[in-house]
Amino acid sequence: DQQVKQNSPSLSVQEGRISILNCDYTNSMFDYFLWYKKYPAEGPTFLISISSIKDKNEDGRFTVFLNKSAKHLSLHIVPSQPGDSAVYFCAASGFYNQGGKLIFGQGTELSVKP
Amino acid sequence: GAGVSQSPSNKVTEKGKDVELRCDPISGHTALYWYRQSLGQGLEFLIYFQGNSAPDKSGLPSDRFSAERTGGSVSTLTIQRTQQEDSAVYLCASSDSTASFNQPQHFGDGTRLSIL
């Protein structure tokens, strides 16, 4: 039972355009959502998060949108840069999950072409 | 550095041997987590520490896996009698949970474990 799903294994975008990465979840008890970026042979790097009391959070070129009724979140990167090429993981946690362990999606590999 | 440090970065061992993986969290972070990522898979939770206690061990796959944390800092994950299916990247993360549980976790670069 996969509680967090990223249905697109890969995405290719032209430099300067918008990248939109999507994530769906099934557990309505999740109340905190995060996006991580991962380069090969490195650990995931925290990008941006959002609490379930909000529907949008913005940090520079990165914006996360949360649609609780649809159990869907997305990460927008504008403008996309070649250095953004990496695997992006969405993750979720809930107050009921003692200690806030993260449940991860399978990842989406983003390729930004010059 | 100020980040999460893991050692060794790579470990190759024979099936049946025991291995010990080490994690040094960010100074002052009270919460520490172990995850693993098998080939082509997402990250899978293993165990969580708050201080030296492990309130959630629900992700440990078998009794061959154990972990401890001492002094509220360094943690070791031990795998006994390793099997080939234990091959994976083992990742450690820490967070400052003193304010609330909804704090981002910061990851080390992992230990790549290969069982021959």
Coordinates of N, CA and C in Angstrom, one line a residue:
Chain A
D1 N 0.9 -1.2 0.0 CA 0.0 0.0 0.0 C 0.9 1.2 0.0
Q2 N 1.0 1.9 -1.2 CA 1.8 3.1 -1.3 C 1.0 4.3 -1.0
Q3 N 1.4 4.9 0.1 CA 0.6 6.1 0.6 C 0.9 7.4 -0.1
V4 N 2.1 7.4 -0.7 CA 2.6 8.6 -1.4 C 3.0 8.2 -2.8
K5 N 2.5 8.8 -3.8 CA 2.8 8.3 -5.1 C 3.2 9.5 -6.0
Q6 N 4.3 9.2 -6.8 CA 4.7 10.1 -7.8 C 4.6 9.3 -9.1
N7 N 3.6 9.6 -9.9 CA 3.2 8.8 -11.0 C 4.1 9.0 -12.3
S8 N 4.9 10.1 -12.3 CA 5.7 10.3 -13.4 C 7.2 10.0 -13.0
P9 N 7.7 9.0 -13.6 CA 9.1 8.6 -13.2 C 10.1 9.6 -13.8
S10 N 9.7 10.3 -14.9 CA 10.7 11.3 -15.4 C 9.9 12.5 -16.1
L11 N 10.7 13.6 -16.2 CA 10.1 14.8 -16.8 C 11.3 15.6 -17.5
S12 N 11.0 16.0 -18.7 CA 12.0 16.8 -19.4 C 11.5 18.2 -19.7
V13 N 12.2 19.2 -19.4 CA 11.8 20.6 -19.6 C 12.9 21.4 -20.2
Q14 N 12.5 22.4 -21.0 CA 13.5 23.3 -21.6 C 13.9 24.4 -20.5
E15 N 15.2 24.7 -20.6 CA 15.7 25.8 -19.7 C 14.8 27.0 -19.8
G16 N 14.5 27.6 -18.7 CA 13.7 28.9 -18.7 C 12.2 28.7 -18.5
R17 N 11.8 27.4 -18.8 CA 10.3 27.1 -18.8 C 10.0 26.7 -17.3
I18 N 8.7 26.4 -17.1 CA 8.3 25.9 -15.8 C 8.3 24.4 -15.7
S19 N 8.8 23.9 -14.6 CA 8.8 22.5 -14.3 C 7.7 22.3 -13.3
I20 N 6.8 21.3 -13.5 CA 5.7 21.0 -12.6 C 5.8 19.5 -12.2
L21 N 6.1 19.2 -10.9 CA 6.2 17.9 -10.5 C 5.0 17.6 -9.6
N22 N 4.4 16.4 -9.7 CA 3.2 16.1 -9.0 C 3.3 15.0 -8.1
C23 N 2.5 15.0 -7.1 CA 2.5 14.0 -6.0 C 1.1 13.8 -5.5
D24 N 0.7 12.5 -5.3 CA -0.6 12.2 -4.7 C -0.4 11.4 -3.4
Y25 N -1.3 11.6 -2.5 CA -1.3 10.8 -1.3 C -2.6 10.3 -0.9
T26 N -2.7 9.2 -0.1 CA -3.9 8.6 0.2 C -4.4 8.8 1.6
N27 N -3.4 9.1 2.5 CA -3.7 9.2 3.9 C -4.1 10.6 4.3
S28 N -5.4 10.8 4.7 CA -5.9 12.1 5.1 C -5.3 12.6 6.4
M29 N -4.6 11.7 7.1 CA -4.0 12.2 8.4 C -2.6 12.9 8.2
F30 N -2.1 12.8 7.0 CA -0.8 13.5 6.8 C -1.1 15.0 7.0
D31 N -0.2 15.7 7.7 CA -0.4 17.2 7.8 C 0.9 18.0 7.5
Y32 N 1.9 17.3 7.0 CA 3.1 18.1 6.7 C 3.7 17.4 5.5
F33 N 4.1 18.2 4.5 CA 4.5 17.7 3.2 C 5.8 18.4 2.8
L34 N 6.7 17.6 2.2 CA 8.1 18.2 1.9 C 8.5 17.7 0.5
W35 N 9.3 18.5 -0.1 CA 10.0 18.1 -1.4 C 11.5 18.1 -1.1
Y36 N 12.1 17.0 -1.6 CA 13.6 16.9 -1.6 C 14.1 16.7 -3.0
K37 N 15.3 17.1 -3.1 CA 16.1 17.0 -4.4 C 17.3 16.1 -4.1
K38 N 17.5 15.2 -5.1 CA 18.6 14.3 -4.9 C 19.5 14.2 -6.1
Y39 N 20.8 14.4 -5.9 CA 21.8 14.1 -7.0 C 22.4 12.7 -6.7
P40 N 22.9 12.1 -7.8 CA 23.5 10.8 -7.6 C 24.6 10.8 -6.6
A41 N 24.6 9.7 -5.8 CA 25.7 9.5 -4.8 C 25.6 10.6 -3.6
E42 N 24.6 11.3 -3.6 CA 24.4 12.3 -2.5 C 23.1 12.0 -1.7
G43 N 23.0 12.5 -0.5 CA 21.7 12.4 0.2 C 20.7 13.4 -0.3
P44 N 19.4 13.1 0.0 CA 18.4 14.1 -0.4 C 18.6 15.4 0.3
T45 N 18.4 16.5 -0.4 CA 18.5 17.9 0.1 C 17.1 18.5 0.2
F46 N 16.8 19.0 1.4 CA 15.5 19.6 1.6 C 15.3 20.8 0.8
L47 N 14.2 20.9 0.1 CA 13.9 22.1 -0.8 C 12.9 23.0 -0.1
I48 N 11.7 22.5 0.1 CA 10.6 23.3 0.6 C 9.5 22.4 1.2
S49 N 8.8 23.0 2.1 CA 7.7 22.2 2.8 C 6.4 23.0 2.9
I50 N 5.4 22.3 3.3 CA 4.1 23.0 3.5 C 3.3 22.3 4.5
S51 N 2.7 23.0 5.4 CA 1.8 22.5 6.4 C 0.4 22.4 5.8
S52 N -0.4 21.4 6.4 CA -1.7 21.2 5.8 C -2.7 22.4 6.1
I53 N -2.3 23.3 6.9 CA -3.2 24.5 7.1 C -3.0 25.5 6.0
K54 N -2.0 25.3 5.1 CA -1.8 26.2 4.0 C -2.1 25.6 2.7
D55 N -2.3 26.4 1.6 CA -2.4 25.7 0.3 C -1.3 26.1 -0.6
K56 N -0.4 27.0 -0.2 CA 0.7 27.4 -1.0 C 1.9 27.9 -0.2
N57 N 3.1 27.6 -0.6 CA 4.3 28.1 0.1 C 5.3 28.3 -1.0
E58 N 5.9 29.5 -0.9 CA 6.9 29.9 -2.0 C 8.2 30.3 -1.4
D59 N 9.3 29.8 -2.1 CA 10.6 30.1 -1.7 C 11.5 30.3 -3.0
G60 N 11.7 31.6 -3.4 CA 12.4 31.9 -4.6 C 11.8 31.3 -5.8
R61 N 12.5 30.4 -6.5 CA 12.0 29.8 -7.7 C 11.0 28.7 -7.5
F62 N 10.9 28.2 -6.2 CA 10.2 27.0 -5.9 C 8.9 27.4 -5.2
T63 N 7.8 26.8 -5.7 CA 6.5 27.0 -5.0 C 5.8 25.6 -4.9
V64 N 5.3 25.3 -3.7 CA 4.6 24.1 -3.5 C 3.1 24.5 -3.3
F65 N 2.2 23.7 -4.0 CA 0.8 23.9 -3.9 C 0.2 22.6 -3.2
L66 N -0.7 22.8 -2.3 CA -1.4 21.7 -1.7 C -2.9 21.8 -1.9
N67 N -3.5 20.7 -2.4 CA -4.9 20.6 -2.6 C -5.4 19.4 -1.7
K68 N -5.9 19.8 -0.5 CA -6.2 18.7 0.4 C -7.4 17.9 0.0
S69 N -8.4 18.5 -0.7 CA -9.6 17.8 -1.1 C -9.2 16.7 -2.1
A70 N -8.2 17.0 -3.0 CA -7.8 16.1 -4.0 C -6.6 15.2 -3.5
K71 N -6.1 15.5 -2.3 CA -5.0 14.8 -1.8 C -3.8 14.8 -2.8
H72 N -3.5 16.0 -3.2 CA -2.5 16.3 -4.3 C -1.6 17.4 -3.9
L73 N -0.3 17.3 -4.2 CA 0.5 18.4 -4.1 C 1.4 18.5 -5.3
S74 N 1.9 19.7 -5.6 CA 2.8 19.9 -6.7 C 3.9 20.9 -6.4
L75 N 5.0 20.7 -7.1 CA 6.2 21.6 -7.0 C 6.4 22.3 -8.3
H76 N 6.4 23.6 -8.3 CA 6.6 24.4 -9.5 C 8.0 25.0 -9.4
I77 N 8.8 24.9 -10.4 CA 10.1 25.5 -10.5 C 10.1 26.5 -11.7
V78 N 10.2 27.8 -11.3 CA 10.2 28.8 -12.4 C 11.3 29.8 -12.1
P79 N 12.2 30.1 -13.1 CA 12.4 29.4 -14.3 C 13.3 28.2 -14.1
S80 N 13.1 27.2 -14.8 CA 14.0 26.0 -14.7 C 15.4 26.2 -15.2
Q81 N 16.3 25.6 -14.5 CA 17.7 25.8 -14.8 C 18.4 24.4 -15.0
P82 N 19.4 24.3 -15.8 CA 20.1 23.0 -16.0 C 20.5 22.4 -14.6
G83 N 20.9 23.2 -13.7 CA 21.3 22.7 -12.4 C 20.2 22.1 -11.6
D84 N 19.0 22.3 -12.0 CA 17.8 21.7 -11.3 C 17.7 20.2 -11.7
S85 N 18.4 19.8 -12.7 CA 18.3 18.4 -13.1 C 18.7 17.5 -12.0
A86 N 17.8 16.6 -11.5 CA 18.0 15.8 -10.3 C 16.8 14.9 -10.2
V87 N 16.8 14.0 -9.2 CA 15.6 13.3 -8.8 C 14.9 14.0 -7.7
Y88 N 13.6 14.3 -7.8 CA 12.8 15.0 -6.8 C 11.8 14.0 -6.1
F89 N 11.9 14.0 -4.8 CA 11.0 13.2 -4.0 C 10.1 14.0 -3.2
C90 N 8.8 13.7 -3.2 CA 7.9 14.3 -2.3 C 7.8 13.3 -1.1
A91 N 7.5 13.9 0.1 CA 7.4 13.1 1.3 C 6.3 13.7 2.2
A92 N 5.7 12.9 3.0 CA 4.6 13.3 3.9 C 4.8 12.7 5.3
S93 N 4.3 13.4 6.3 CA 4.2 12.9 7.6 C 3.0 13.4 8.3
G94 N 2.6 12.7 9.4 CA 1.4 13.1 10.2 C 1.7 13.1 11.6
F95 N 0.9 13.9 12.3 CA 1.0 14.0 13.8 C 0.9 12.6 14.4
Y96 N 0.0 11.8 13.8 CA -0.2 10.4 14.3 C 1.0 9.6 14.2
N97 N 1.9 9.9 13.2 CA 3.1 9.1 13.0 C 4.1 9.6 14.1
Q98 N 4.2 9.0 15.2 CA 5.0 9.4 16.3 C 6.4 9.8 15.8
G99 N 6.8 11.0 16.1 CA 8.2 11.4 15.7 C 8.3 12.0 14.3
G100 N 7.2 11.9 13.6 CA 7.3 12.5 12.2 C 8.1 11.8 11.2
K101 N 8.0 10.5 11.2 CA 8.7 9.8 10.2 C 8.1 10.1 8.8
L102 N 9.0 10.2 7.8 CA 8.6 10.6 6.5 C 8.2 9.4 5.6
I103 N 7.1 9.5 4.9 CA 6.7 8.5 3.9 C 7.0 9.1 2.5
F104 N 7.9 8.5 1.7 CA 8.4 9.1 0.5 C 7.6 8.5 -0.7
G105 N 7.5 9.3 -1.8 CA 7.2 8.8 -3.1 C 8.4 8.1 -3.7
Q106 N 8.1 7.6 -4.9 CA 9.2 6.9 -5.7 C 10.2 7.8 -6.4
G107 N 9.8 9.1 -6.5 CA 10.7 10.0 -7.1 C 10.4 10.3 -8.6
T108 N 10.7 11.5 -9.0 CA 10.6 11.9 -10.4 C 11.9 12.5 -10.9
E109 N 12.5 12.0 -12.0 CA 13.8 12.5 -12.4 C 13.5 13.6 -13.4
L110 N 14.0 14.8 -13.0 CA 13.8 16.0 -13.9 C 15.1 16.2 -14.7
S111 N 14.9 16.5 -15.9 CA 16.0 16.8 -16.8 C 15.7 18.2 -17.4
V112 N 16.5 19.2 -17.2 CA 16.3 20.5 -17.8 C 17.4 20.7 -18.9
K113 N 16.9 20.9 -20.1 CA 17.8 20.9 -21.2 C 18.1 22.4 -21.6
P114 N 19.4 22.7 -21.8 CA 19.8 24.0 -22.2 C 19.2 24.5 -23.5
Chain B
G1 N 32.3 19.6 8.9 CA 31.2 20.3 8.4 C 30.0 20.3 9.4
A2 N 29.0 21.0 9.1 CA 27.9 21.1 10.0 C 26.7 20.2 9.6
G3 N 26.9 19.4 8.6 CA 25.8 18.5 8.2 C 25.8 17.2 8.8
V4 N 24.9 16.3 8.4 CA 24.9 14.9 8.9 C 26.0 14.1 8.2
S5 N 26.8 13.4 9.1 CA 27.9 12.7 8.6 C 27.7 11.2 8.7
Q6 N 27.9 10.4 7.7 CA 27.8 9.0 7.8 C 29.1 8.3 7.3
S7 N 29.3 7.2 8.0 CA 30.5 6.4 7.6 C 30.2 4.9 7.8
P8 N 30.8 4.0 7.0 CA 31.6 4.4 5.8 C 30.7 4.8 4.7
S9 N 31.3 5.4 3.7 CA 30.5 5.8 2.5 C 30.1 4.6 1.7
N10 N 31.0 3.6 1.6 CA 30.7 2.4 0.9 C 31.2 1.2 1.8
K11 N 30.4 0.1 1.7 CA 30.8 -1.1 2.4 C 30.4 -2.3 1.5
V12 N 31.4 -3.1 1.3 CA 31.2 -4.4 0.6 C 31.6 -5.5 1.5
T13 N 30.6 -6.4 1.7 CA 30.9 -7.5 2.6 C 30.3 -8.8 2.1
E14 N 30.7 -9.9 2.6 CA 30.2 -11.2 2.2 C 28.9 -11.5 3.0
K15 N 28.0 -12.2 2.3 CA 26.8 -12.7 2.9 C 27.1 -13.4 4.2
G16 N 26.4 -13.1 5.3 CA 26.5 -13.8 6.5 C 27.4 -13.0 7.5
K17 N 28.1 -12.0 7.1 CA 28.9 -11.2 8.0 C 28.0 -10.1 8.6
D18 N 28.5 -9.6 9.7 CA 27.8 -8.5 10.4 C 28.4 -7.2 9.9
V19 N 27.5 -6.1 9.8 CA 28.0 -4.8 9.5 C 27.5 -3.8 10.4
E20 N 28.3 -2.7 10.6 CA 27.9 -1.6 11.5 C 28.0 -0.3 10.7
L21 N 26.9 0.5 10.7 CA 26.9 1.8 10.0 C 26.8 2.9 11.0
R22 N 27.5 4.0 10.8 CA 27.5 5.0 11.8 C 26.9 6.3 11.2
C23 N 26.2 7.1 12.1 CA 25.6 8.4 11.8 C 26.0 9.4 12.8
D24 N 26.5 10.5 12.4 CA 26.8 11.6 13.3 C 25.8 12.8 12.9
P25 N 24.8 13.1 13.7 CA 23.8 14.0 13.3 C 24.3 15.5 13.4
I26 N 23.5 16.4 12.9 CA 23.7 17.8 13.1 C 23.7 18.1 14.6
S27 N 24.7 18.9 15.1 CA 24.8 19.2 16.5 C 23.6 19.8 17.0
G28 N 23.0 19.3 18.1 CA 21.9 19.9 18.8 C 20.5 19.3 18.3
H29 N 20.6 18.5 17.2 CA 19.4 17.9 16.7 C 19.0 16.7 17.6
T30 N 17.8 16.7 18.2 CA 17.4 15.7 19.1 C 16.8 14.4 18.4
A31 N 16.2 14.6 17.2 CA 15.6 13.5 16.5 C 16.5 13.0 15.4
L32 N 16.6 11.7 15.3 CA 17.5 11.0 14.4 C 16.7 9.9 13.7
Y33 N 16.8 9.7 12.4 CA 16.1 8.8 11.6 C 17.0 7.9 10.8
W34 N 16.7 6.7 10.6 CA 17.4 5.8 9.6 C 16.4 5.4 8.5
Y35 N 16.8 5.6 7.3 CA 16.0 5.1 6.1 C 16.9 4.3 5.2
R36 N 16.3 3.5 4.3 CA 17.1 2.9 3.3 C 16.5 3.0 1.9
Q37 N 17.3 3.0 0.9 CA 16.8 3.1 -0.4 C 17.4 1.9 -1.2
S38 N 16.5 1.0 -1.6 CA 17.0 -0.1 -2.4 C 16.9 0.4 -3.9
L39 N 17.6 -0.4 -4.7 CA 17.7 0.0 -6.1 C 16.4 0.2 -6.8
G40 N 16.2 1.4 -7.3 CA 15.0 1.7 -8.0 C 13.8 2.0 -7.2
Q41 N 14.0 2.1 -5.9 CA 12.9 2.3 -4.9 C 13.0 3.7 -4.3
G42 N 11.9 4.0 -3.6 CA 11.9 5.2 -2.8 C 12.6 5.0 -1.5
L43 N 12.6 6.0 -0.6 CA 13.2 5.8 0.7 C 12.2 5.2 1.6
E44 N 12.7 4.2 2.4 CA 11.9 3.4 3.3 C 12.4 3.7 4.8
F45 N 11.4 4.1 5.6 CA 11.7 4.3 7.0 C 12.2 3.1 7.8
L46 N 13.2 3.2 8.6 CA 13.6 2.1 9.4 C 13.3 2.3 10.9
I47 N 13.9 3.4 11.5 CA 13.8 3.6 12.9 C 14.0 5.1 13.2
Y48 N 13.4 5.5 14.3 CA 13.4 6.9 14.8 C 13.9 6.9 16.2
F49 N 14.8 7.9 16.5 CA 15.3 8.1 17.9 C 14.9 9.5 18.3
Q50 N 14.5 9.6 19.5 CA 14.3 10.9 20.2 C 15.3 10.9 21.4
G51 N 16.3 11.7 21.3 CA 17.4 11.5 22.3 C 18.0 10.1 22.1
N52 N 18.1 9.3 23.2 CA 18.7 8.0 23.1 C 17.6 6.9 23.0
S53 N 16.3 7.3 23.1 CA 15.2 6.3 23.0 C 14.7 6.2 21.6
A54 N 14.2 5.0 21.3 CA 13.7 4.7 20.0 C 12.2 4.4 20.1
P55 N 11.4 5.4 20.0 CA 9.9 5.2 20.2 C 9.3 4.5 19.0
D56 N 10.0 4.5 17.8 CA 9.4 3.9 16.6 C 10.4 3.1 15.9
K57 N 10.3 1.7 16.0 CA 11.2 0.8 15.3 C 10.4 0.0 14.3
S58 N 9.3 0.6 13.9 CA 8.4 -0.2 13.1 C 8.9 -0.6 11.7
G59 N 9.9 0.2 11.2 CA 10.4 -0.1 9.9 C 11.6 -1.1 9.8
L60 N 12.1 -1.5 10.9 CA 13.2 -2.5 10.9 C 12.6 -3.8 10.2
P61 N 13.3 -4.3 9.2 CA 12.7 -5.4 8.4 C 12.8 -6.8 9.1
S62 N 13.7 -7.0 10.0 CA 13.8 -8.2 10.7 C 14.6 -8.0 12.0
D63 N 14.7 -9.1 12.8 CA 15.4 -9.0 14.1 C 16.9 -9.0 13.8
R64 N 17.4 -9.1 12.6 CA 18.8 -9.0 12.3 C 19.2 -7.6 12.3
F65 N 18.3 -6.7 12.3 CA 18.6 -5.2 12.3 C 18.4 -4.7 13.7
S66 N 19.3 -3.9 14.1 CA 19.2 -3.2 15.4 C 19.9 -1.8 15.3
A67 N 19.6 -0.9 16.2 CA 20.2 0.4 16.2 C 20.3 0.9 17.6
E68 N 21.3 1.7 17.9 CA 21.4 2.4 19.1 C 21.9 3.8 18.9
R69 N 21.6 4.6 19.9 CA 22.1 6.0 19.9 C 22.6 6.3 21.3
T70 N 23.8 6.9 21.4 CA 24.4 7.2 22.7 C 24.7 8.7 22.8
G71 N 24.5 9.2 24.1 CA 24.8 10.6 24.3 C 23.9 11.5 23.5
G72 N 22.8 11.1 23.1 CA 21.9 11.9 22.3 C 22.5 12.4 21.0
S73 N 23.6 11.7 20.5 CA 24.3 12.1 19.4 C 24.5 11.0 18.4
V74 N 25.6 10.4 18.3 CA 26.0 9.4 17.3 C 25.1 8.2 17.4
S75 N 24.7 7.6 16.3 CA 23.9 6.4 16.2 C 24.6 5.4 15.3
T76 N 24.4 4.1 15.7 CA 24.9 3.0 14.9 C 23.8 2.1 14.5
L77 N 23.7 1.7 13.3 CA 22.8 0.7 12.7 C 23.6 -0.6 12.5
T78 N 23.2 -1.7 13.1 CA 23.9 -2.9 13.0 C 23.0 -3.9 12.2
I79 N 23.6 -4.6 11.2 CA 22.9 -5.7 10.5 C 23.7 -6.9 10.8
Q80 N 23.0 -7.9 11.4 CA 23.7 -9.2 11.6 C 23.4 -10.2 10.5
R81 N 24.3 -11.1 10.3 CA 24.1 -12.2 9.3 C 23.5 -11.6 8.0
T82 N 24.3 -10.7 7.4 CA 23.7 -10.0 6.2 C 23.3 -10.9 5.1
Q83 N 22.3 -10.5 4.4 CA 21.7 -11.2 3.2 C 21.8 -10.3 2.0
Q84 N 21.7 -10.9 0.9 CA 21.8 -10.1 -0.4 C 20.8 -9.1 -0.5
E85 N 19.6 -9.3 0.1 CA 18.5 -8.4 0.0 C 18.7 -7.2 0.9
D86 N 19.8 -7.2 1.7 CA 20.1 -6.1 2.5 C 20.9 -5.0 1.8
S87 N 21.3 -5.3 0.6 CA 22.1 -4.4 -0.3 C 21.2 -3.2 -0.6
A88 N 21.7 -2.0 -0.2 CA 20.9 -0.8 -0.4 C 21.8 0.4 0.0
V89 N 21.2 1.6 -0.1 CA 21.9 2.8 0.4 C 21.1 3.1 1.8
Y90 N 21.9 3.2 2.8 CA 21.3 3.4 4.1 C 21.6 4.9 4.5
L91 N 20.5 5.6 4.7 CA 20.5 7.1 4.9 C 20.1 7.4 6.3
C92 N 20.8 8.4 6.9 CA 20.5 8.9 8.2 C 20.1 10.3 8.0
A93 N 19.1 10.7 8.9 CA 18.7 12.1 8.9 C 18.5 12.6 10.3
S94 N 18.6 13.9 10.5 CA 18.3 14.4 11.8 C 17.4 15.7 11.7
S95 N 16.7 16.0 12.8 CA 15.9 17.2 12.8 C 15.9 17.8 14.2
D96 N 15.5 19.1 14.2 CA 15.4 19.7 15.5 C 13.9 19.7 15.9
S97 N 13.6 18.7 16.7 CA 12.2 18.5 17.0 C 11.7 19.2 18.3
T98 N 12.6 20.0 18.8 CA 12.3 20.6 20.1 C 11.1 21.6 20.0
A99 N 11.0 22.2 18.8 CA 9.9 23.2 18.6 C 8.6 22.5 18.2
S100 N 8.7 21.6 17.2 CA 7.5 20.8 16.8 C 8.0 19.6 16.0
F101 N 7.1 18.7 15.7 CA 7.6 17.6 14.9 C 7.7 18.0 13.4
N102 N 6.9 19.0 13.1 CA 7.0 19.4 11.7 C 8.2 20.3 11.4
Q103 N 9.3 19.7 11.4 CA 10.6 20.3 11.0 C 11.2 19.4 9.9
P104 N 11.9 20.1 9.0 CA 12.5 19.3 7.9 C 13.6 18.4 8.4
Q105 N 13.7 17.2 7.9 CA 14.8 16.3 8.2 C 16.0 16.6 7.2
H106 N 17.2 16.6 7.7 CA 18.4 16.8 6.9 C 19.2 15.6 6.8
F107 N 19.5 15.2 5.6 CA 20.1 13.9 5.4 C 21.6 13.9 5.2
G108 N 22.3 12.8 5.6 CA 23.6 12.6 5.2 C 23.7 12.0 3.8
D109 N 24.9 11.7 3.3 CA 25.1 11.2 2.0 C 24.9 9.7 1.9
G110 N 24.7 9.0 3.0 CA 24.4 7.6 3.0 C 25.6 6.7 3.0
T111 N 25.3 5.4 3.3 CA 26.3 4.3 3.2 C 25.7 3.4 2.2
R112 N 26.5 3.2 1.1 CA 26.1 2.2 0.1 C 26.6 0.8 0.5
L113 N 25.7 -0.1 0.8 CA 26.0 -1.4 1.3 C 25.8 -2.4 0.2
S114 N 26.8 -3.2 -0.1 CA 26.7 -4.3 -1.1 C 27.1 -5.6 -0.5
I115 N 26.2 -6.5 -0.6 CA 26.4 -7.9 0.0 C 26.7 -8.8 -1.1
L116 N 27.8 -9.5 -1.1 CA 28.2 -10.4 -2.2 C 27.7 -11.8 -1.9

